[in-house]
PDB file of C-alpha atoms in Angstrom:
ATOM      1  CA  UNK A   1     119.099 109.086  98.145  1.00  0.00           C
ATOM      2  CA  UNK A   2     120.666 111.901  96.002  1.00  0.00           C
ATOM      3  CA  UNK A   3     124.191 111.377  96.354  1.00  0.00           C
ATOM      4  CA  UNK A   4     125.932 110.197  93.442  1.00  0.00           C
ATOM      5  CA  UNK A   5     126.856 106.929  95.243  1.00  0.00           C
ATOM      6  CA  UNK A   6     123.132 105.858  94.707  1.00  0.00           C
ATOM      7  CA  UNK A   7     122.855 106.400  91.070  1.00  0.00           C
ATOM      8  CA  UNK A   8     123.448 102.594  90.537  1.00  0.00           C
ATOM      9  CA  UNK A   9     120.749 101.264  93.026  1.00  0.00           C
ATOM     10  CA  UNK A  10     117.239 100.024  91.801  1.00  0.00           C
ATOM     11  CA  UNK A  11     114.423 102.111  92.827  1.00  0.00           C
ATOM     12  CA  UNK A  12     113.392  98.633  94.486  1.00  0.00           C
ATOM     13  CA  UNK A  13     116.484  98.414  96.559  1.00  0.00           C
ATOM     14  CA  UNK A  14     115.687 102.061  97.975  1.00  0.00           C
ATOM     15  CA  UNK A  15     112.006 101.461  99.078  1.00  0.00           C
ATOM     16  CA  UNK A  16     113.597  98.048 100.733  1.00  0.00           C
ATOM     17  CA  UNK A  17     115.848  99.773 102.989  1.00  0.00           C
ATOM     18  CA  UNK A  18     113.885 102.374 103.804  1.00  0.00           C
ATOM     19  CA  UNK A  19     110.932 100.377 104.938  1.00  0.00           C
ATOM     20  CA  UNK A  20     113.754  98.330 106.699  1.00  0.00           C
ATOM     21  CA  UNK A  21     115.210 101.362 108.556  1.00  0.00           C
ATOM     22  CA  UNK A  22     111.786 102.898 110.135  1.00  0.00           C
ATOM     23  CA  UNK A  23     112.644 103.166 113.720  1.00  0.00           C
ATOM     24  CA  UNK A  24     109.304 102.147 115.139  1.00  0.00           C
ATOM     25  CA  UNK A  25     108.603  99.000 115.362  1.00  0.00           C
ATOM     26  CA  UNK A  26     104.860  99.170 114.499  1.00  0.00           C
ATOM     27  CA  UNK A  27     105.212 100.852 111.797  1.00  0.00           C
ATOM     28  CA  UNK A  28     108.302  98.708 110.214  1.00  0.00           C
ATOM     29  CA  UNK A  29     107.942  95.909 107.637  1.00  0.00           C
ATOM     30  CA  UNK A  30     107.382  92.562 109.433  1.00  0.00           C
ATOM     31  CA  UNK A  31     110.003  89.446 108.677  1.00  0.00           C
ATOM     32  CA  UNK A  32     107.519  88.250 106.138  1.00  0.00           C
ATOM     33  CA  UNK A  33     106.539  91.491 104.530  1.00  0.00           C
ATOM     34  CA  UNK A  34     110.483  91.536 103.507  1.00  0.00           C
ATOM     35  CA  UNK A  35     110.923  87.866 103.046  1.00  0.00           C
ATOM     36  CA  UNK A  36     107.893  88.823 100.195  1.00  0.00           C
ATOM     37  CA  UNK A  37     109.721  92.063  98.917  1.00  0.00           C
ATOM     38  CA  UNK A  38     109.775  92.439  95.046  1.00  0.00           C
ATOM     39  CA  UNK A  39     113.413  93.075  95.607  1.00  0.00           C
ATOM     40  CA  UNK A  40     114.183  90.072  97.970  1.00  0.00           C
ATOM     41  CA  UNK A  41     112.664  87.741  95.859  1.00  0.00           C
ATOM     42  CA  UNK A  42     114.232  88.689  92.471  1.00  0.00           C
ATOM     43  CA  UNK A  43     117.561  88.125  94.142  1.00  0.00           C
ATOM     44  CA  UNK A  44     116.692  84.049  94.637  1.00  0.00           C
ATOM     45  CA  UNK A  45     117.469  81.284  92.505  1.00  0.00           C
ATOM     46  CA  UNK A  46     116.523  78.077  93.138  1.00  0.00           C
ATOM     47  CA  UNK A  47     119.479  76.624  93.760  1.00  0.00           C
ATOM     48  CA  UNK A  48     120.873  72.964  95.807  1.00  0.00           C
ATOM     49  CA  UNK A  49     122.168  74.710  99.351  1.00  0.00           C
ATOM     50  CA  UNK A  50     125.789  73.641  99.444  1.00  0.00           C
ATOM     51  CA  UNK A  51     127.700  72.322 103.141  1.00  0.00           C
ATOM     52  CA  UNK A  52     130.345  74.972 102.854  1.00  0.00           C
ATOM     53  CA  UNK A  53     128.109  77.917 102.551  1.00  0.00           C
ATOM     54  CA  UNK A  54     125.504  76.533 104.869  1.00  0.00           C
ATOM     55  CA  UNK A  55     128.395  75.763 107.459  1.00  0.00           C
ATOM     56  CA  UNK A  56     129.400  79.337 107.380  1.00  0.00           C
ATOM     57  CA  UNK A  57     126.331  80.734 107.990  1.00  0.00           C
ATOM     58  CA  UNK A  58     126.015  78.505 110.755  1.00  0.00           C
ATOM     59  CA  UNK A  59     128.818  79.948 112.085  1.00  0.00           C
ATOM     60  CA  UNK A  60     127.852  83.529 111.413  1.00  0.00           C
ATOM     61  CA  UNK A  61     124.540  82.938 112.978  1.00  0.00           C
ATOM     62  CA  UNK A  62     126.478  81.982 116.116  1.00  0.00           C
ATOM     63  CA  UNK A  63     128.771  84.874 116.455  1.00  0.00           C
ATOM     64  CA  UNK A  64     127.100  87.821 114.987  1.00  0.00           C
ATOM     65  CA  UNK A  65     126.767  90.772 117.315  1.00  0.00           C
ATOM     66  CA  UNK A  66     125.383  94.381 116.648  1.00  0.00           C
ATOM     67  CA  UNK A  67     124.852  96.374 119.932  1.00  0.00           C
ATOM     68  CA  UNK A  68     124.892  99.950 119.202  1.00  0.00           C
ATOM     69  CA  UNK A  69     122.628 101.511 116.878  1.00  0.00           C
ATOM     70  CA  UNK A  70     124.334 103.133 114.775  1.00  0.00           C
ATOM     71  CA  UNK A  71     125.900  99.756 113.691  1.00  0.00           C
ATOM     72  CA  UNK A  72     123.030  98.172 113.535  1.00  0.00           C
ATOM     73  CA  UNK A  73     121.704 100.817 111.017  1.00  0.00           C
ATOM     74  CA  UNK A  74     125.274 100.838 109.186  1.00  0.00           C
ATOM     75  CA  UNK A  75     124.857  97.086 109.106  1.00  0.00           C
ATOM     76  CA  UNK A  76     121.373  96.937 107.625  1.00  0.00           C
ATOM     77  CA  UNK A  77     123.103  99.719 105.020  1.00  0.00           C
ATOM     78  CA  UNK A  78     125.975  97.180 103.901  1.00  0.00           C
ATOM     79  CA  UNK A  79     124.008  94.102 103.267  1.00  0.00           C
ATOM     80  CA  UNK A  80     121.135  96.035 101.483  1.00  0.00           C
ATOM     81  CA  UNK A  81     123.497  97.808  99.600  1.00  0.00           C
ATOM     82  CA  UNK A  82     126.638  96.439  99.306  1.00  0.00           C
ATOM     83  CA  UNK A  83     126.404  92.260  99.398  1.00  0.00           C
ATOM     84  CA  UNK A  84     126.784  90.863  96.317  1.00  0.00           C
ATOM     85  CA  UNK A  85     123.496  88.841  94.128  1.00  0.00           C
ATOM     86  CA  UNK A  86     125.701  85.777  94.592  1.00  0.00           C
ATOM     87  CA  UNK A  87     125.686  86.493  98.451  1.00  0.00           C
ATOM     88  CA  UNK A  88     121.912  87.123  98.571  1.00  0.00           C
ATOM     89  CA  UNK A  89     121.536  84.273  96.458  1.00  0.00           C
ATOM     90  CA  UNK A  90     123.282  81.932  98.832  1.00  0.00           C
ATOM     91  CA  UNK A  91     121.405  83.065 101.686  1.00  0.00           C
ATOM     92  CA  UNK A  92     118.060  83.376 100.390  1.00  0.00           C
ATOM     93  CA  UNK A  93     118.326  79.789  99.129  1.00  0.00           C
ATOM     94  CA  UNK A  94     119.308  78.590 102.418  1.00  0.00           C
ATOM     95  CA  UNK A  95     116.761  80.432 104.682  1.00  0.00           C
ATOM     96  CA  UNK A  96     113.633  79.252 101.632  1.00  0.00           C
ATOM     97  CA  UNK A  97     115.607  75.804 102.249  1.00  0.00           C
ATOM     98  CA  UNK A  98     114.931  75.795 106.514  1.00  0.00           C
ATOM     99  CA  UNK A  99     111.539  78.284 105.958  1.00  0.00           C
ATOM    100  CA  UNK A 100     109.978  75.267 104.859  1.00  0.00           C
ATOM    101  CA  UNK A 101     106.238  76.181 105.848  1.00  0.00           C
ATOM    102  CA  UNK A 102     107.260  80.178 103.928  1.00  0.00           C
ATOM    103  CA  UNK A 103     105.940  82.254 106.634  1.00  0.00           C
ATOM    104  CA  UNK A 104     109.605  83.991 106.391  1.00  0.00           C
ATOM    105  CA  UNK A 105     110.420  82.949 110.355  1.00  0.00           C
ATOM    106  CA  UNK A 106     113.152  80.093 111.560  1.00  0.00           C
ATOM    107  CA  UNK A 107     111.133  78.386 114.215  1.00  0.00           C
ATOM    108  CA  UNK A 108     114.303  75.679 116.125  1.00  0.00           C
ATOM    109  CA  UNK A 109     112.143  72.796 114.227  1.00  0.00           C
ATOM    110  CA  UNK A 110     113.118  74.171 110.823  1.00  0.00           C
ATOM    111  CA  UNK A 111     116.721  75.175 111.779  1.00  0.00           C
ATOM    112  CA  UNK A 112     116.995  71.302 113.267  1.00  0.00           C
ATOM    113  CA  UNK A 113     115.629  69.762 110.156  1.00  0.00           C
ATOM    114  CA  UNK A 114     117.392  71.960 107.975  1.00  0.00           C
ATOM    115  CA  UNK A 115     120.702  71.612 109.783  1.00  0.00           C
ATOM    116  CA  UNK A 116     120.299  67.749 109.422  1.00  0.00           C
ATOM    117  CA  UNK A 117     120.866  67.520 105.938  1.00  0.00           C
ATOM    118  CA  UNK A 118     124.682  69.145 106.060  1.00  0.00           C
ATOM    119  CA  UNK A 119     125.502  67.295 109.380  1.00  0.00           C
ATOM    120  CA  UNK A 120     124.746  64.392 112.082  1.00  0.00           C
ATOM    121  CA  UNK A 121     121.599  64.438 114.543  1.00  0.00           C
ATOM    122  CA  UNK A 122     123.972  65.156 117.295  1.00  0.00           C
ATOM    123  CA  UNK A 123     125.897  68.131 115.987  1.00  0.00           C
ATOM    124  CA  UNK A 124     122.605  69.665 114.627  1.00  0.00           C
ATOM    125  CA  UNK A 125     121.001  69.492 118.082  1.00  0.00           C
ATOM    126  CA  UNK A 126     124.127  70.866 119.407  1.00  0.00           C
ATOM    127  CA  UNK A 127     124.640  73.501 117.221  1.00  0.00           C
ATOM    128  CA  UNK A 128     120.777  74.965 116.545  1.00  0.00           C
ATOM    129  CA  UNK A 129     120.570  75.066 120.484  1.00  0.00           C
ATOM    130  CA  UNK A 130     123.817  77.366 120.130  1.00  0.00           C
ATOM    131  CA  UNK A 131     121.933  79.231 117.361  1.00  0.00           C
ATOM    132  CA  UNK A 132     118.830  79.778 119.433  1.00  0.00           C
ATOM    133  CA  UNK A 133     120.635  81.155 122.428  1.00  0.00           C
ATOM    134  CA  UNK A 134     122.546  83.723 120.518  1.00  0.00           C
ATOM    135  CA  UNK A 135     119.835  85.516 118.022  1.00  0.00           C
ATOM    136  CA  UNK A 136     116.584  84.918 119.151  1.00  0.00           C
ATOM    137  CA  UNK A 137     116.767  87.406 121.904  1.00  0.00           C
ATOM    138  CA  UNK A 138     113.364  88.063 122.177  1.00  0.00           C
ATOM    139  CA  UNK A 139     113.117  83.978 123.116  1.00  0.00           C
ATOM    140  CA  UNK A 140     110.141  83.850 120.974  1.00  0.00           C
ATOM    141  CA  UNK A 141     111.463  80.780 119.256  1.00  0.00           C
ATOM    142  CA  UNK A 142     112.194  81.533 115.576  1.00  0.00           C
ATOM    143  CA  UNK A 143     114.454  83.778 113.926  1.00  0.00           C
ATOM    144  CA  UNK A 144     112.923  86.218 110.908  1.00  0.00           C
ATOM    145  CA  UNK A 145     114.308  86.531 107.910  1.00  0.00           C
ATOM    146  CA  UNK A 146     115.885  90.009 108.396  1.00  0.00           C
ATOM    147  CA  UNK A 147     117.701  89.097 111.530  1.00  0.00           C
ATOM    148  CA  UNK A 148     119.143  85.556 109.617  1.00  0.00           C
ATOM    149  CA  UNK A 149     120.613  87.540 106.191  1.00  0.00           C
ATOM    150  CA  UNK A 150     121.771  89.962 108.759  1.00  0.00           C
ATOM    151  CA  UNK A 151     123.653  87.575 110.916  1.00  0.00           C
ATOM    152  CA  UNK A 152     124.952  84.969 108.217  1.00  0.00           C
ATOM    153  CA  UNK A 153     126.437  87.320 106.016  1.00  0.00           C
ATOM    154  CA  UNK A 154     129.902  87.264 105.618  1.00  0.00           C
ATOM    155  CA  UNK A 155     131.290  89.732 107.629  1.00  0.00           C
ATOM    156  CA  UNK A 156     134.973  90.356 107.165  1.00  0.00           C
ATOM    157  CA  UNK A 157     133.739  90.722 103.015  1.00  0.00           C
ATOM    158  CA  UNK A 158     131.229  93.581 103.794  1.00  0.00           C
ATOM    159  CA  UNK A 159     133.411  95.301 106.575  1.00  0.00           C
ATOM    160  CA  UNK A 160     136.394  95.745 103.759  1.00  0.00           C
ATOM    161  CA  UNK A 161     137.813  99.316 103.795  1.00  0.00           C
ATOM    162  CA  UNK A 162     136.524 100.231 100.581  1.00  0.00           C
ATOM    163  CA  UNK A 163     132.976  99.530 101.672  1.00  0.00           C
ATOM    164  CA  UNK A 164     133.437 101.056 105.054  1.00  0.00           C
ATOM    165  CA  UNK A 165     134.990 104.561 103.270  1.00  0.00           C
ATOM    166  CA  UNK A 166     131.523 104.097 100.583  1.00  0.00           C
ATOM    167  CA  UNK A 167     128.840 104.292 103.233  1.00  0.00           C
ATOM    168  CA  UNK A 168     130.749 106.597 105.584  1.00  0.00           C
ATOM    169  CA  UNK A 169     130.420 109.225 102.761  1.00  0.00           C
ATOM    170  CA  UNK A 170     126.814 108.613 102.297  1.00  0.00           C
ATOM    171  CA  UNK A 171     126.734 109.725 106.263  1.00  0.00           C
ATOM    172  CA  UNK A 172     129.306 112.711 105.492  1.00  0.00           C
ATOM    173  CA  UNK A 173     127.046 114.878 103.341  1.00  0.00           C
ATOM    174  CA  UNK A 174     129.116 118.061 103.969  1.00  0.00           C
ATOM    175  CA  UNK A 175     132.435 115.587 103.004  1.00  0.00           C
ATOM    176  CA  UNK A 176     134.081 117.576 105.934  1.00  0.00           C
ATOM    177  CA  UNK A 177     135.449 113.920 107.089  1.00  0.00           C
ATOM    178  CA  UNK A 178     132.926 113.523 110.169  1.00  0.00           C
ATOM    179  CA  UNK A 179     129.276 112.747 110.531  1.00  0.00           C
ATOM    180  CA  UNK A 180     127.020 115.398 113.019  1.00  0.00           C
ATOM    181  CA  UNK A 181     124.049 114.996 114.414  1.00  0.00           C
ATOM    182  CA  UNK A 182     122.384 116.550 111.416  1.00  0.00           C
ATOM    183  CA  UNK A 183     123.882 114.493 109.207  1.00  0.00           C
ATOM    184  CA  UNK A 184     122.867 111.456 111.279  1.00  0.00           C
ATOM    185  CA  UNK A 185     119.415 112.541 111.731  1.00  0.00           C
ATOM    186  CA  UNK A 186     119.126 112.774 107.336  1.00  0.00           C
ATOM    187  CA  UNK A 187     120.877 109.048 107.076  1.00  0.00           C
ATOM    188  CA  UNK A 188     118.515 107.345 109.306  1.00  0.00           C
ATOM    189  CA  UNK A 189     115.369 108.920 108.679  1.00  0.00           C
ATOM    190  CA  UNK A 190     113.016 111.986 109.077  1.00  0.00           C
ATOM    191  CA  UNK A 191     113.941 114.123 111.642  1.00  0.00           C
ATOM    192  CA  UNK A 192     110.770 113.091 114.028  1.00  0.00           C
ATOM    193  CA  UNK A 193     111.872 110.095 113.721  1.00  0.00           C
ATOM    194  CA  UNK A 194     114.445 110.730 116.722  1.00  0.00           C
ATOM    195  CA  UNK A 195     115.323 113.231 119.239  1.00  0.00           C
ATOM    196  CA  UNK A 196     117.962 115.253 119.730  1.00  0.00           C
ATOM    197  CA  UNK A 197     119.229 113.504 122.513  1.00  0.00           C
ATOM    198  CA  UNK A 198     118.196 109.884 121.049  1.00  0.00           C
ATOM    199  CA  UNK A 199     120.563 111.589 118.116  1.00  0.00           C
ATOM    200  CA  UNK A 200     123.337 112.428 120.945  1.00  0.00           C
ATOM    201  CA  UNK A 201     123.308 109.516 122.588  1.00  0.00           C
ATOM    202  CA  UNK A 202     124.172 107.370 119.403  1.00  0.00           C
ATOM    203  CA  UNK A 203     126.836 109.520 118.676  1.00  0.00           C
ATOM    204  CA  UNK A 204     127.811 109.193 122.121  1.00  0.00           C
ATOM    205  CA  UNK A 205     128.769 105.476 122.147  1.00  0.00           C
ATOM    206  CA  UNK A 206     130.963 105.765 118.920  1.00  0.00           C
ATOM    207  CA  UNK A 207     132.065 109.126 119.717  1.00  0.00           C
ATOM    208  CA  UNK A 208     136.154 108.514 121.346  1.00  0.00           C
ATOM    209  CA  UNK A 209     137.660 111.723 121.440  1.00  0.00           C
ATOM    210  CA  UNK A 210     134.071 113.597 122.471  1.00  0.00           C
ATOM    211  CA  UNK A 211     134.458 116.341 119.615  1.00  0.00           C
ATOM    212  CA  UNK A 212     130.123 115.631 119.327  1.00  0.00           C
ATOM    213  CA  UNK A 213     131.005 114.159 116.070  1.00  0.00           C
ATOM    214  CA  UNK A 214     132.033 110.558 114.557  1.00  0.00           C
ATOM    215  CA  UNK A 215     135.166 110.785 112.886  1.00  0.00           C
ATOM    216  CA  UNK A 216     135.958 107.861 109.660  1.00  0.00           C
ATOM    217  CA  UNK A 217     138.536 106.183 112.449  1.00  0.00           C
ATOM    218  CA  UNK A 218     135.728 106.192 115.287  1.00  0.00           C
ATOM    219  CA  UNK A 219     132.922 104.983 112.459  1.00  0.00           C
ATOM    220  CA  UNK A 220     135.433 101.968 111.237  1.00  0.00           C
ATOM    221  CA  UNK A 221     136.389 101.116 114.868  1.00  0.00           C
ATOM    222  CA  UNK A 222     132.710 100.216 115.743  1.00  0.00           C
ATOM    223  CA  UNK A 223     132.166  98.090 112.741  1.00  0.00           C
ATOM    224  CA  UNK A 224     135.077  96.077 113.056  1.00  0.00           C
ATOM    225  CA  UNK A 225     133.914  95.859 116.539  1.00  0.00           C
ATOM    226  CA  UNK A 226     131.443  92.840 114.616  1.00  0.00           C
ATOM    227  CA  UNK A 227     134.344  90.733 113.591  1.00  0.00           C
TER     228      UNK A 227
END
């Protein structure tokens, strides 16, 4: 975090995204370690959740996709980072608003209940079945908190050029207008954290012209890819 881009970010925010971006799973925070961050929970208000935001995140929840893991990692970047107080507002209200036993997972009960207070019993059942399918891969029946902010965001906001160009320079340390292995290796953690080739291979499937590097065109092709 030295760059000068990160002057303006709480100490809070760093330790959040850092304990969110530890590739092991054992070792990274659990969905209700961060639904309890000092940083997560500064950001909510109590607020009434309103149809028109809760409808969108509906929909988000239904078409968000991630598959490579260097989007993934850029994604986890852009909401930390980047999404405004009123956007983690919004969404914090509305998970605390389906969460409703706080143990900072979705289970299909409190999506269904939840979901029944902004539509009919029909198009909830319809629609939180739709949810289910699409992010709870692991088909352990409840969504964490991570994985819901993450999918319900709004996308085409946080994919905007400007904030695309912002954290493609935080990967560009050298500001030679590509991002190396190296550099790759310093953005996502401690260098034991991955390989070399675990390092290759994410380059790899963003990597078009196969110059070993990930040019700003390449990088802003695979997030758009999430639209």
């Amino acid at each position: 975090f030295n760059g000068v881009e990160w002057k303006a970010i709480s100490t809070e925010a760093k330790e959040f995204i850092k304990k969110m971006l530890i590739y092991d799973p054992a070792q990274r925070i659990s969905a209700e370690q961060a639904f309890n961050d000092p940083w997560i929970q500064k950001t909510a208000q109590s607020k009434t959740v309103s149809r028109p935001v809760a409808l969108q995140a509906l929909n988000n929840l239904k078409t968000f996709r991630a598959d490579r893991k260097m989007a993934q990692a850029t994604w986890v970047f852009l909401v930390s980072y980047m999404a405004t107080k009123e956007e983690k507002q919004e969404l914090m209200q509305i998970f605390k608003e389906f969460d409703s036993n706080g143990d900072g997972y979705l289970s299909r009960e409190e999506l269904l209940a939840g979901y029944k207070k902004i539509m009919n019993a029909a198009e909830a059942e319809e629609e939180v079945s739709k949810i289910m399918d699409a992010i709870d891969n692991n088909r352990s029946g409840a969504i964490d908190y991570s994985e819901f902010v993450m999918a319900t965001i709004n996308r085409k906001s946080m994919l905007s050029k400007q904030k695309l160009e912002q954290v493609f320079k935080m990967f560009d340390k050298d500001g030679n207008g590509s991002i190396s292995v190296s550099e790759l290796r310093e953005f996502l953690g401690s260098a034991n954290q991955f390989s070399d080739e675990q390092l290759n291979q994410i380059i790899q499937e963003v990597d078009q012209n196969g110059d070993g590097e990930i040019s700003f065109k390449e990088f802003k092709d695979m997030m758009l890819k999430m639209l």
